Amino acid sequence: MTQHASINHAWLLASRPDGEPVKENFRYVEQPLPQVQAGQMLLRTHYLSLDPYMRGRMDDSKSYAPPAQLDQPMVGGTVCQVAESQHPDFSAGDWVLAASGWQSYALSDGTGVTKIGHLPHPSWALGILGMPGFTAYMGLMDIGQPKAGETLVVAAATGPVGATVGQLGKLNGCRVVGVAGGEEKCRYAIDTLGFSACIDHHRDDFAEQLAAACPDGIDIYFENVGGKVFDAVFPLLNTAARVPVCGLVSGYSSRELPPGPDRTPLIMGGILKRRIRMQGFIIFQDYGDRYPEFLQAMTPLVEQQKVLYREHMVEGLEHAPQAFIDMLKGKNFGKTVVKVA
Amino acid sequence: MTQHASINHAWLLASRPDGEPVKENFRYVEQPLPQVQAGQMLLRTHYLSLDPYMRGRMDDSKSYAPPAQLDQPMVGGTVCQVAESQHPDFSAGDWVLAASGWQSYALSDGTGVTKIGHLPHPSWALGILGMPGFTAYMGLMDIGQPKAGETLVVAAATGPVGATVGQLGKLNGCRVVGVAGGEEKCRYAIDTLGFSACIDHHRDDFAEQLAAACPDGIDIYFENVGGKVFDAVFPLLNTAARVPVCGLVSGYSSRELPPGPDRTPLIMGGILKRRIRMQGFIIFQDYGDRYPEFLQAMTPLVEQQKVLYREHMVEGLEHAPQAFIDMLKGKNFGKTVVKVA
């Protein structure tokens, strides 16, 4: 017997944004639930992850993943429970990690769906023990290669990637300097996460403050925001510095390049003279086969609270667009998750 | 008994260039030979290497190596014979690799001087079996990581680094596309070095020609020139492309940045979305300990003519400044070496 509603609620991509997304780019619809056929199952969304990369999917441009389709549910990672199953590998009640998007129910043939067991905090599979945590771990450990005594700078320092990068850096003996928006987040990064310093990027003297907080220069810059943070960091990068590039959220909604001069020769000259390694990565494409290694390393750190994790939980699927817009502006404090069920 | 002249000829750095170097930046002087004291030796220069990196040393700016000093002999790698020795480790007649600069004789306490034996081509220790060859080998093999079937693009394709990169790439199964200045060099790259294609960067339709020569995109771009070649290459870089950055000769004499827009976000966005690895290196600082490995790998390739090498030999120390200025403009054809003795 199945126990679930008969209606699916979904946010469709109504139009592609011109610059920053607005609520009108999304359309809320009610649809009858589809019939489950042999080999299929019905997933009930408990938690929907909202992440910066989704901004890129809203554009119809070439990227590492195909764009979201107009008039289809917005794409997104979810934690679901199987509501009804005619799939041989899944049973009703199973907790799974899926990519079923911004909707309360979804039909699935099992592709890309992973059982996660009944975790104490199922939503963490979307954060510290999921894509953002994995991104932080591989980017820092494989590309950043932290060494004791080095200075590590990370922006979005209280977000799910930045906070994890910083705490892992500290566990590896780095001096960690965060960048965040606002005094409250900076205090949290220092007092709770244990960063050595955290600079508010809203300050007029942000670049000077960052330089003062990094008297020995910067050995690792974990790039997840771009823009003025990159501009302030670049001159401080030391010889043989490493720059894992996992995101550029500050520029995701930009429609044109900033005015000149063109700093390309400056960037390339710095890379050459200071022997900098700069490397972009897309977590599951570059490191998909190392997910078990990540889980094995991270799970005990989280359980023993050596790495802390904070969620920004939004109640109700109906609030997803506003929560997403707010996140892109840095109004979240921690990993943004929508509680759907 | 010593057999040598009593006068040293030297090119001093007379002034620092403002943009492109001119002959007036150098001053030719005659000096009496110094007395050799205990623990010292007198080196007689046979060959002086002229390399693009020397342009950087003429500036008084922070870089990976200290600037050349005004009113001192210009810096440079040399192949010398010991003319007179009161050093316990060296005897008159020994062939050595040194960094004794733009002069016919030099006093040395042995620091940075390496015996090279009596090679069939002593000057090759400044090229294919020296710094340029080592640069090509480590940059391509360690950062470029060539795989069979990949497309490798290298500029300055007939220069000592570019020609070696391309031939090593070919030996590793890559499809090699060169960039060079002029039809004669391009023909040499294809007919003699065996590149699949070589594009003349003087052509108005250079970028289109390069794109046409790389129908499957570019997997490795060995960066030694920068400027318009980089601009044409960047859009063609494939997912997971590698860009070893060993030089940017086209910009060494630039005094200001090009006009806008500022393409920094475009470059960073490309690095992220296409998961590009871009890494600068300074050969002896990054790989000094792997020089024996290089010699062991490269020497048989050169002896068996699997890797060909071409020198642009200039007779007479008095012509060094003009040869240097010409090399920066790409007028050389092969590795520029000045025959001094």
XYZ file of C-alpha atoms in Angstrom:
682
model
C 0.000 0.000 0.000
C 1.260 3.465 -0.807
C 0.893 6.375 1.574
C 1.403 9.669 -0.156
C -0.312 12.679 -1.619
C -1.770 12.556 -5.088
C -0.392 15.893 -6.210
C 3.147 16.894 -7.107
C 4.312 20.460 -6.495
C 7.151 21.667 -8.664
C 9.093 24.797 -9.537
C 9.635 24.944 -13.275
C 12.238 27.071 -14.998
C 9.899 29.625 -16.561
C 12.504 31.829 -18.231
C 16.246 32.279 -18.304
C 17.596 35.120 -16.164
C 19.097 38.235 -17.661
C 21.765 38.846 -15.019
C 20.649 38.095 -11.470
C 17.781 35.614 -11.219
C 14.391 36.894 -10.111
C 11.354 35.034 -8.813
C 9.651 35.410 -12.168
C 12.213 33.040 -13.670
C 10.411 30.247 -11.782
C 6.810 29.019 -12.004
C 5.083 26.987 -9.294
C 2.819 24.256 -10.602
C 0.655 21.451 -9.302
C 0.623 18.237 -11.294
C -1.042 14.877 -10.801
C 1.405 12.213 -9.631
C 2.549 9.918 -12.418
C 1.789 6.229 -12.390
C 4.699 4.031 -11.345
C 5.515 1.479 -14.031
C 7.592 -1.689 -13.768
C 11.254 -0.809 -13.147
C 10.341 2.588 -11.726
C 9.835 4.118 -8.335
C 8.284 7.255 -6.912
C 10.587 9.409 -4.808
C 9.275 11.744 -2.151
C 11.575 14.728 -1.623
C 12.536 15.429 1.976
C 15.380 17.889 1.393
C 16.361 19.961 -1.627
C 19.861 21.353 -1.901
C 20.339 24.895 -3.207
C 23.828 25.517 -4.589
C 25.574 28.301 -6.524
C 26.263 26.072 -9.538
C 22.514 26.079 -10.292
C 22.818 29.660 -11.502
C 24.941 28.384 -14.399
C 22.366 25.766 -15.314
C 19.740 28.456 -15.742
C 21.688 29.848 -18.709
C 21.473 28.286 -22.126
C 25.243 28.257 -22.571
C 27.839 25.565 -23.005
C 29.233 24.369 -19.709
C 30.313 21.154 -18.092
C 26.675 20.128 -17.651
C 23.690 20.658 -19.924
C 21.439 23.607 -19.086
C 18.156 23.192 -17.231
C 15.231 22.918 -19.622
C 12.526 25.553 -19.830
C 9.139 24.449 -18.453
C 10.774 21.530 -16.675
C 11.422 21.268 -12.920
C 14.611 23.114 -11.912
C 17.514 20.743 -11.422
C 18.892 20.034 -7.965
C 20.251 17.429 -5.596
C 17.764 15.943 -3.144
C 17.430 13.542 -0.243
C 14.311 11.486 -0.770
C 12.448 8.515 0.569
C 11.083 5.910 -1.799
C 7.316 6.346 -1.620
C 6.400 3.504 -3.925
C 8.620 1.065 -5.799
C 8.362 -1.284 -8.718
C 12.158 -1.216 -9.019
C 13.960 -4.423 -8.027
C 16.774 -2.617 -6.128
C 14.694 -0.205 -4.063
C 11.924 -0.637 -1.505
C 9.364 1.793 -0.177
C 10.920 3.619 2.796
C 14.506 3.562 1.513
C 16.423 6.815 2.015
C 18.228 7.870 -1.144
C 20.372 10.634 -2.573
C 18.945 11.745 -5.911
C 18.958 14.600 -8.381
C 15.210 14.904 -8.628
C 15.062 18.693 -8.643
C 12.758 21.325 -7.227
C 9.650 19.222 -6.712
C 7.926 17.267 -4.003
C 7.756 13.964 -5.893
C 9.630 12.484 -8.816
C 9.486 9.359 -10.890
C 12.817 7.537 -11.214
C 14.243 4.483 -12.954
C 17.089 4.409 -10.443
C 19.642 6.212 -12.610
C 21.911 8.339 -10.418
C 20.070 7.319 -7.262
C 22.160 6.099 -4.307
C 20.907 4.536 -1.080
C 22.266 6.384 1.948
C 20.800 4.336 4.785
C 19.039 6.110 7.631
C 21.577 8.782 8.620
C 21.192 10.715 11.881
C 21.000 13.861 9.710
C 19.785 12.830 6.239
C 20.152 16.364 4.889
C 23.903 16.266 5.575
C 24.212 14.028 2.526
C 23.590 17.261 0.570
C 26.332 19.122 2.439
C 29.253 18.121 4.581
C 28.924 14.448 3.574
C 27.869 15.198 0.013
C 28.873 17.309 -2.944
C 30.018 20.440 -1.080
C 32.067 18.482 1.468
C 33.548 16.323 -1.277
C 34.398 19.464 -3.262
C 36.150 20.989 -0.262
C 38.028 17.799 0.531
C 39.372 16.940 -2.923
C 40.079 20.513 -3.976
C 42.052 21.214 -0.852
C 43.807 17.879 -0.442
C 44.514 16.984 -4.074
C 45.120 20.372 -5.704
C 45.813 22.567 -2.661
C 48.172 20.059 -1.022
C 48.234 21.802 2.362
C 51.429 21.742 4.402
C 51.864 22.674 8.057
C 52.689 26.327 8.553
C 51.268 27.488 5.243
C 48.672 30.235 4.903
C 45.338 29.164 3.411
C 42.725 31.691 2.331
C 39.142 30.710 1.605
C 36.127 32.865 0.812
C 32.470 32.153 1.567
C 34.048 31.030 4.807
C 30.822 30.022 6.523
C 29.340 28.308 3.476
C 29.419 24.544 3.201
C 32.516 24.421 0.995
C 34.469 27.283 2.556
C 33.880 26.246 6.159
C 34.980 22.703 5.370
C 38.056 23.818 3.448
C 39.120 26.033 6.322
C 38.609 23.417 9.017
C 40.438 20.758 6.974
C 43.246 23.232 6.391
C 43.502 23.834 10.110
C 43.590 20.080 10.789
C 46.510 19.949 8.330
C 48.422 22.620 10.204
C 47.657 25.606 7.995
C 47.060 29.116 9.227
C 43.547 29.769 7.894
C 42.230 33.186 6.888
C 38.593 33.369 5.862
C 36.648 35.918 3.864
C 32.932 36.324 4.563
C 30.128 38.862 4.234
C 29.414 40.601 7.533
C 30.727 40.722 11.070
C 28.518 37.913 12.341
C 29.854 35.397 9.825
C 33.418 36.535 10.464
C 32.990 36.092 14.214
C 31.588 32.596 13.653
C 34.551 31.685 11.416
C 37.009 32.744 14.103
C 35.195 31.791 17.315
C 33.466 28.596 16.220
C 35.410 27.281 13.229
C 38.769 28.308 14.677
C 40.090 30.338 11.745
C 43.026 32.620 12.588
C 41.322 35.582 10.971
C 38.294 36.367 8.841
C 37.872 39.538 6.796
C 34.516 41.076 5.923
C 34.486 41.653 2.173
C 31.986 44.498 2.598
C 34.693 46.673 4.165
C 36.088 49.482 2.047
C 39.589 48.535 3.117
C 39.036 44.827 2.457
C 42.201 44.347 0.368
C 44.382 46.072 2.972
C 42.810 44.045 5.781
C 43.403 40.823 3.894
C 47.041 41.734 3.269
C 47.489 42.577 6.948
C 45.976 39.214 7.927
C 48.442 37.392 5.645
C 51.851 38.775 6.644
C 53.631 35.771 5.128
C 51.632 35.850 1.904
C 49.211 33.175 0.711
C 50.231 29.615 -0.147
C 46.801 28.228 -0.992
C 43.795 30.158 -2.207
C 40.702 28.032 -2.530
C 38.778 29.925 -5.197
C 35.014 29.749 -4.888
C 33.918 33.334 -5.423
C 36.159 35.236 -7.863
C 35.761 38.974 -8.350
C 37.221 41.359 -5.815
C 38.364 38.586 -3.497
C 40.500 37.111 -6.279
C 41.779 40.595 -7.084
C 42.887 41.118 -3.489
C 44.362 37.636 -3.176
C 46.353 37.443 -6.397
C 49.133 39.908 -5.495
C 49.593 38.102 -2.167
C 50.115 34.636 -3.655
C 53.510 33.215 -2.761
C 55.960 31.386 -4.950
C 54.636 27.895 -5.686
C 51.130 28.800 -4.492
C 48.212 26.535 -5.407
C 44.782 27.793 -6.477
C 42.067 25.131 -6.742
C 39.223 26.786 -8.686
C 35.844 25.334 -7.746
C 33.538 28.285 -8.205
C 33.223 31.942 -9.148
C 29.869 32.793 -7.640
C 30.449 36.555 -7.701
C 30.462 36.495 -11.482
C 27.749 33.963 -12.242
C 25.166 36.613 -13.005
C 27.482 39.064 -14.789
C 26.502 39.797 -18.344
C 29.623 41.589 -19.450
C 33.302 41.722 -18.703
C 34.558 44.480 -16.399
C 36.258 47.508 -17.980
C 39.955 47.492 -18.808
C 42.829 47.390 -18.750
C 42.971 43.716 -19.622
C 44.859 42.079 -16.783
C 45.455 38.799 -18.621
C 49.218 39.461 -19.028
C 49.447 40.312 -15.332
C 47.756 37.068 -14.336
C 49.845 34.977 -16.711
C 53.031 36.784 -15.647
C 52.241 36.077 -12.005
C 51.565 32.421 -12.772
C 54.951 32.210 -14.506
C 57.174 34.233 -12.186
C 55.643 32.900 -8.997
C 55.268 29.377 -10.411
C 51.596 29.303 -9.425
C 49.422 26.278 -10.068
C 45.839 27.180 -10.912
C 43.453 24.337 -11.591
C 39.745 24.149 -12.144
C 37.800 21.073 -11.151
C 34.241 19.758 -11.294
C 33.990 17.426 -8.402
C 32.202 14.340 -9.706
C 33.794 14.528 -13.136
C 37.340 14.796 -11.811
C 37.105 12.793 -8.622
C 33.964 10.661 -8.813
C 35.911 7.468 -8.177
C 37.339 8.838 -4.935
C 33.992 9.406 -3.210
C 34.417 6.386 -0.903
C 37.836 7.707 0.191
C 36.227 11.044 1.001
C 33.385 9.499 3.007
C 35.841 7.362 4.951
C 37.972 10.375 5.826
C 35.207 12.868 6.495
C 32.613 10.832 8.387
C 34.699 10.372 11.562
C 35.800 14.009 11.475
C 32.170 15.064 11.435
C 31.094 12.529 14.052
C 33.883 13.622 16.394
C 33.020 17.263 15.695
C 36.509 17.989 14.451
C 34.754 19.487 11.456
C 31.623 21.468 12.295
C 28.732 21.932 9.928
C 25.991 24.511 9.821
C 22.792 24.421 7.810
C 20.572 27.249 6.673
C 17.261 25.368 6.630
C 14.327 26.868 4.764
C 10.923 25.321 5.492
C 8.709 24.635 2.511
C 9.287 24.116 -1.194
C 7.295 27.248 -1.956
C 10.191 29.355 -0.623
C 12.878 27.759 -2.809
C 13.267 30.571 -5.404
C 13.655 33.302 -2.786
C 16.073 31.152 -0.784
C 18.098 30.552 -3.939
C 18.176 34.257 -4.828
C 19.193 35.082 -1.259
C 21.964 32.498 -1.307
C 23.499 33.964 -4.449
C 23.638 37.286 -2.592
C 25.246 35.686 0.453
C 22.226 36.125 2.712
C 22.363 32.501 3.819
C 24.458 31.490 6.818
C 25.593 27.927 6.264
C 24.477 25.370 3.724
C 21.114 26.265 2.180
C 18.677 23.350 2.283
C 14.941 23.406 1.672
C 12.872 21.085 3.856
C 10.232 19.844 1.453
C 8.354 16.979 3.075
C 102.035 27.793 -17.924
C 98.933 29.679 -18.961
C 98.078 30.391 -22.559
C 95.536 33.133 -22.887
C 95.043 36.765 -23.696
C 95.669 39.421 -21.085
C 92.514 41.402 -21.789
C 88.905 40.607 -20.941
C 86.117 41.874 -23.173
C 82.725 42.287 -21.576
C 79.269 43.669 -22.259
C 78.068 45.580 -19.207
C 74.452 46.469 -18.538
C 74.703 50.216 -19.133
C 71.058 51.130 -18.532
C 67.727 49.410 -18.044
C 65.474 49.264 -21.102
C 62.277 51.251 -21.366
C 60.258 48.719 -23.365
C 62.234 46.867 -25.988
C 65.984 46.688 -25.341
C 68.274 48.738 -27.586
C 72.018 48.487 -28.158
C 72.612 51.534 -25.969
C 71.489 49.483 -22.962
C 74.808 47.644 -23.257
C 78.401 48.948 -23.046
C 81.421 47.076 -24.420
C 84.531 47.360 -22.278
C 88.055 46.025 -22.154
C 89.460 45.160 -18.776
C 92.757 43.679 -17.614
C 92.403 40.035 -16.609
C 92.192 39.543 -12.861
C 94.868 37.604 -10.931
C 93.839 34.085 -10.014
C 94.074 33.535 -6.261
C 94.132 30.273 -4.313
C 90.760 28.507 -4.609
C 89.934 30.318 -7.832
C 90.139 29.646 -11.539
C 89.987 31.663 -14.714
C 87.305 30.596 -17.200
C 87.606 31.281 -20.902
C 84.200 31.595 -22.555
C 83.699 29.495 -25.666
C 79.927 29.828 -26.034
C 77.453 32.284 -24.570
C 73.759 31.408 -24.474
C 71.202 34.105 -25.314
C 67.756 33.393 -23.900
C 64.455 35.260 -23.581
C 64.536 35.182 -19.770
C 67.446 37.663 -19.868
C 65.026 40.423 -20.833
C 63.450 40.074 -17.385
C 66.805 40.334 -15.663
C 67.414 43.706 -17.301
C 64.510 45.189 -15.311
C 64.875 46.224 -11.725
C 61.740 44.415 -10.644
C 60.995 41.571 -8.305
C 61.110 38.218 -10.011
C 62.283 34.697 -9.331
C 65.897 35.773 -9.808
C 67.638 39.004 -8.804
C 68.028 41.613 -11.567
C 71.285 42.086 -13.443
C 73.370 44.856 -11.905
C 74.130 48.075 -13.726
C 77.758 48.442 -14.850
C 78.350 44.727 -14.368
C 78.657 42.095 -17.113
C 75.256 40.954 -18.359
C 74.243 37.628 -16.885
C 74.140 34.492 -19.003
C 74.914 30.804 -19.218
C 78.202 29.841 -20.838
C 80.302 26.911 -21.883
C 83.892 27.611 -20.896
C 87.258 25.989 -20.678
C 89.345 26.437 -17.574
C 92.241 28.664 -18.676
C 94.108 28.653 -15.382
C 93.257 26.975 -12.099
C 94.217 27.288 -8.465
C 91.025 25.424 -7.559
C 91.475 21.905 -6.212
C 88.552 20.454 -8.233
C 89.312 21.929 -11.649
C 92.291 21.733 -13.996
C 93.292 23.871 -16.951
C 91.601 22.520 -20.049
C 88.451 21.249 -18.288
C 85.217 21.979 -20.145
C 82.564 23.434 -17.844
C 79.042 24.799 -17.838
C 78.995 28.142 -16.024
C 76.955 31.308 -15.643
C 79.822 33.652 -16.289
C 77.886 36.123 -18.427
C 78.596 38.218 -21.480
C 82.396 38.293 -21.313
C 85.371 36.490 -22.740
C 86.925 35.572 -19.394
C 85.662 35.267 -15.850
C 87.115 34.540 -12.460
C 85.308 31.780 -10.555
C 85.482 30.082 -7.172
C 83.683 27.085 -8.642
C 80.201 28.039 -7.407
C 77.583 26.945 -9.924
C 80.225 25.519 -12.258
C 79.722 21.965 -13.559
C 82.204 19.858 -15.537
C 80.646 18.566 -18.749
C 83.508 16.517 -20.186
C 84.503 17.002 -23.790
C 81.175 16.722 -25.609
C 81.012 16.308 -29.393
C 79.062 19.608 -29.432
C 79.981 21.547 -26.285
C 77.492 24.334 -27.084
C 74.604 21.854 -26.883
C 74.996 22.002 -23.119
C 73.373 25.445 -23.475
C 70.490 24.071 -25.517
C 69.039 20.679 -26.123
C 71.102 19.106 -23.319
C 70.886 22.156 -21.061
C 68.374 24.598 -19.678
C 66.077 24.891 -22.739
C 65.955 21.129 -23.289
C 65.378 20.536 -19.594
C 62.600 23.153 -19.608
C 60.920 21.465 -22.556
C 61.236 18.010 -21.050
C 59.953 18.700 -17.536
C 57.260 21.153 -18.556
C 55.829 18.762 -21.105
C 56.277 15.502 -19.226
C 55.498 16.602 -15.661
C 52.860 19.305 -16.158
C 51.692 18.601 -19.703
C 51.414 14.841 -19.185
C 51.049 13.987 -22.874
C 48.855 11.076 -23.880
C 48.663 9.377 -27.250
C 46.108 10.942 -29.551
C 46.022 14.287 -27.801
C 46.609 17.596 -29.560
C 49.638 19.572 -28.383
C 50.212 23.170 -29.425
C 53.552 24.887 -28.950
C 54.703 28.313 -30.100
C 58.224 29.436 -30.982
C 58.145 26.052 -32.666
C 61.652 26.209 -34.088
C 63.231 27.652 -30.947
C 65.163 25.396 -28.592
C 62.272 24.893 -26.172
C 59.416 24.748 -28.670
C 61.138 22.394 -31.096
C 62.003 20.017 -28.268
C 58.512 20.137 -26.776
C 56.980 19.332 -30.140
C 59.319 16.453 -30.926
C 58.884 14.955 -27.447
C 55.137 15.326 -27.837
C 55.295 13.480 -31.115
C 57.371 10.689 -29.547
C 54.590 10.420 -26.952
C 51.917 9.994 -29.606
C 50.516 13.519 -29.657
C 49.343 15.336 -32.732
C 51.627 18.391 -32.679
C 50.668 21.806 -34.031
C 53.353 24.472 -33.978
C 53.205 28.243 -34.174
C 56.164 30.111 -35.645
C 57.026 33.382 -37.328
C 57.280 33.011 -41.094
C 56.799 30.409 -43.769
C 60.388 29.133 -43.640
C 60.175 28.253 -39.951
C 56.763 26.660 -40.438
C 58.061 24.524 -43.277
C 60.992 23.416 -41.118
C 58.628 22.487 -38.264
C 56.553 20.311 -40.577
C 59.155 18.898 -42.972
C 62.090 18.441 -40.612
C 60.647 18.250 -37.097
C 57.603 16.268 -38.210
C 54.863 18.454 -36.763
C 51.390 17.824 -38.170
C 50.881 21.513 -38.833
C 52.534 24.830 -38.123
C 50.799 28.194 -38.340
C 52.553 31.461 -39.138
C 51.553 33.955 -36.452
C 52.142 36.848 -38.846
C 49.059 35.860 -40.812
C 46.005 38.051 -40.451
C 43.832 34.970 -40.128
C 46.169 33.321 -37.597
C 43.437 32.484 -35.063
C 41.192 30.940 -37.730
C 44.104 28.938 -39.149
C 45.012 27.648 -35.717
C 41.428 26.603 -35.033
C 41.286 24.833 -38.385
C 44.524 22.999 -37.562
C 43.055 21.795 -34.245
C 39.691 20.259 -35.195
C 39.581 18.267 -31.933
C 40.572 21.214 -29.749
C 43.790 21.511 -27.750
C 44.714 19.217 -24.864
C 48.128 20.669 -24.047
C 49.321 24.179 -24.713
C 52.948 24.689 -23.846
C 52.997 28.412 -23.111
C 56.232 30.178 -23.948
C 55.090 33.311 -25.734
C 51.786 34.679 -24.404
C 49.998 37.499 -26.214
C 47.989 36.784 -29.326
C 48.974 33.122 -29.439
C 47.502 32.604 -25.970
C 44.416 34.561 -27.039
C 43.899 32.261 -30.025
C 44.634 29.109 -28.033
C 42.486 29.727 -24.968
C 39.046 29.275 -26.586
C 40.269 26.014 -28.138
C 41.442 24.396 -24.893
C 39.596 21.186 -24.172
C 38.164 19.932 -20.919
C 41.000 18.874 -18.605
C 43.605 20.663 -20.736
C 47.055 21.341 -19.263
C 48.977 24.568 -19.770
C 52.592 24.524 -18.569
C 53.671 28.174 -18.448
C 57.404 28.555 -19.011
C 57.618 31.924 -20.724
C 55.708 34.888 -22.101
C 58.298 36.408 -24.391
C 55.791 38.474 -26.362
C 55.085 40.553 -23.269
C 58.537 40.864 -21.745
C 59.068 44.354 -23.098
C 55.522 45.645 -22.608
C 55.232 48.634 -20.357
C 51.526 48.700 -19.924
C 48.565 46.384 -19.907
C 46.463 46.134 -23.061
C 43.143 47.996 -23.174
C 39.958 46.469 -21.807
C 37.684 44.818 -21.268
C 39.383 42.932 -18.467
C 39.263 39.286 -19.493
C 40.186 37.953 -16.046
C 36.666 36.570 -15.399
C 36.717 34.890 -18.809
C 40.054 33.215 -18.106
C 39.017 32.116 -14.622
C 35.637 30.943 -15.897
C 37.355 28.883 -18.584
C 39.735 27.369 -16.033
C 36.750 26.386 -13.898
C 34.274 25.139 -16.484
C 36.839 23.329 -18.602
C 38.798 22.134 -15.534
C 42.030 23.512 -16.977
C 45.321 23.155 -15.152
C 47.633 26.120 -15.670
C 50.972 25.992 -13.958
C 54.045 28.199 -14.071
C 57.477 26.755 -13.517
C 61.059 27.919 -13.337
C 63.083 24.971 -14.391
C 65.983 24.746 -11.938
C 63.915 25.937 -8.987
C 61.129 23.443 -9.552
C 62.994 20.503 -11.043
C 66.713 20.988 -10.271
C 66.952 17.569 -8.631
C 65.639 15.838 -11.745
C 68.395 17.041 -14.073
C 70.100 13.624 -14.161
C 66.803 11.987 -15.143
C 66.470 14.496 -17.976
C 70.009 13.927 -19.256
C 69.523 10.177 -19.153
C 66.300 10.416 -21.152
C 67.346 13.103 -23.606
C 70.928 12.160 -24.479
C 70.081 8.965 -26.386
C 67.167 10.699 -28.153
C 69.577 13.352 -29.401
C 72.321 10.867 -30.283
C 69.878 8.724 -32.259
C 68.497 11.881 -33.893
C 65.011 11.120 -32.645
C 65.070 14.692 -31.401
C 66.720 17.160 -33.779
C 68.393 20.343 -32.676
C 69.233 23.505 -34.561
C 71.520 26.311 -33.472
C 71.588 29.918 -34.559
C 75.302 30.555 -34.082
C 76.549 34.135 -33.966
C 80.310 34.613 -34.331
C 81.946 37.070 -31.960
C 81.057 38.492 -28.568
C 80.839 41.963 -30.076
C 77.576 40.955 -31.790
C 75.840 39.730 -28.628
C 73.508 42.729 -28.054
C 72.206 42.753 -31.613
C 71.766 38.981 -31.563
C 69.839 39.293 -28.317
C 67.594 42.061 -29.658
C 66.993 40.028 -32.818
C 66.118 36.921 -30.812
C 63.472 38.777 -28.807
C 61.918 39.741 -32.134
C 62.041 36.169 -33.399
C 64.702 36.807 -36.045
C 66.755 33.829 -34.884
C 66.133 30.393 -36.339
C 67.062 27.861 -33.686
C 68.850 28.286 -30.383
C 70.829 31.532 -30.275
C 74.426 30.958 -29.179
C 77.341 33.371 -29.424
C 80.704 31.816 -30.284
C 83.076 33.810 -28.140
C 86.500 32.131 -28.182
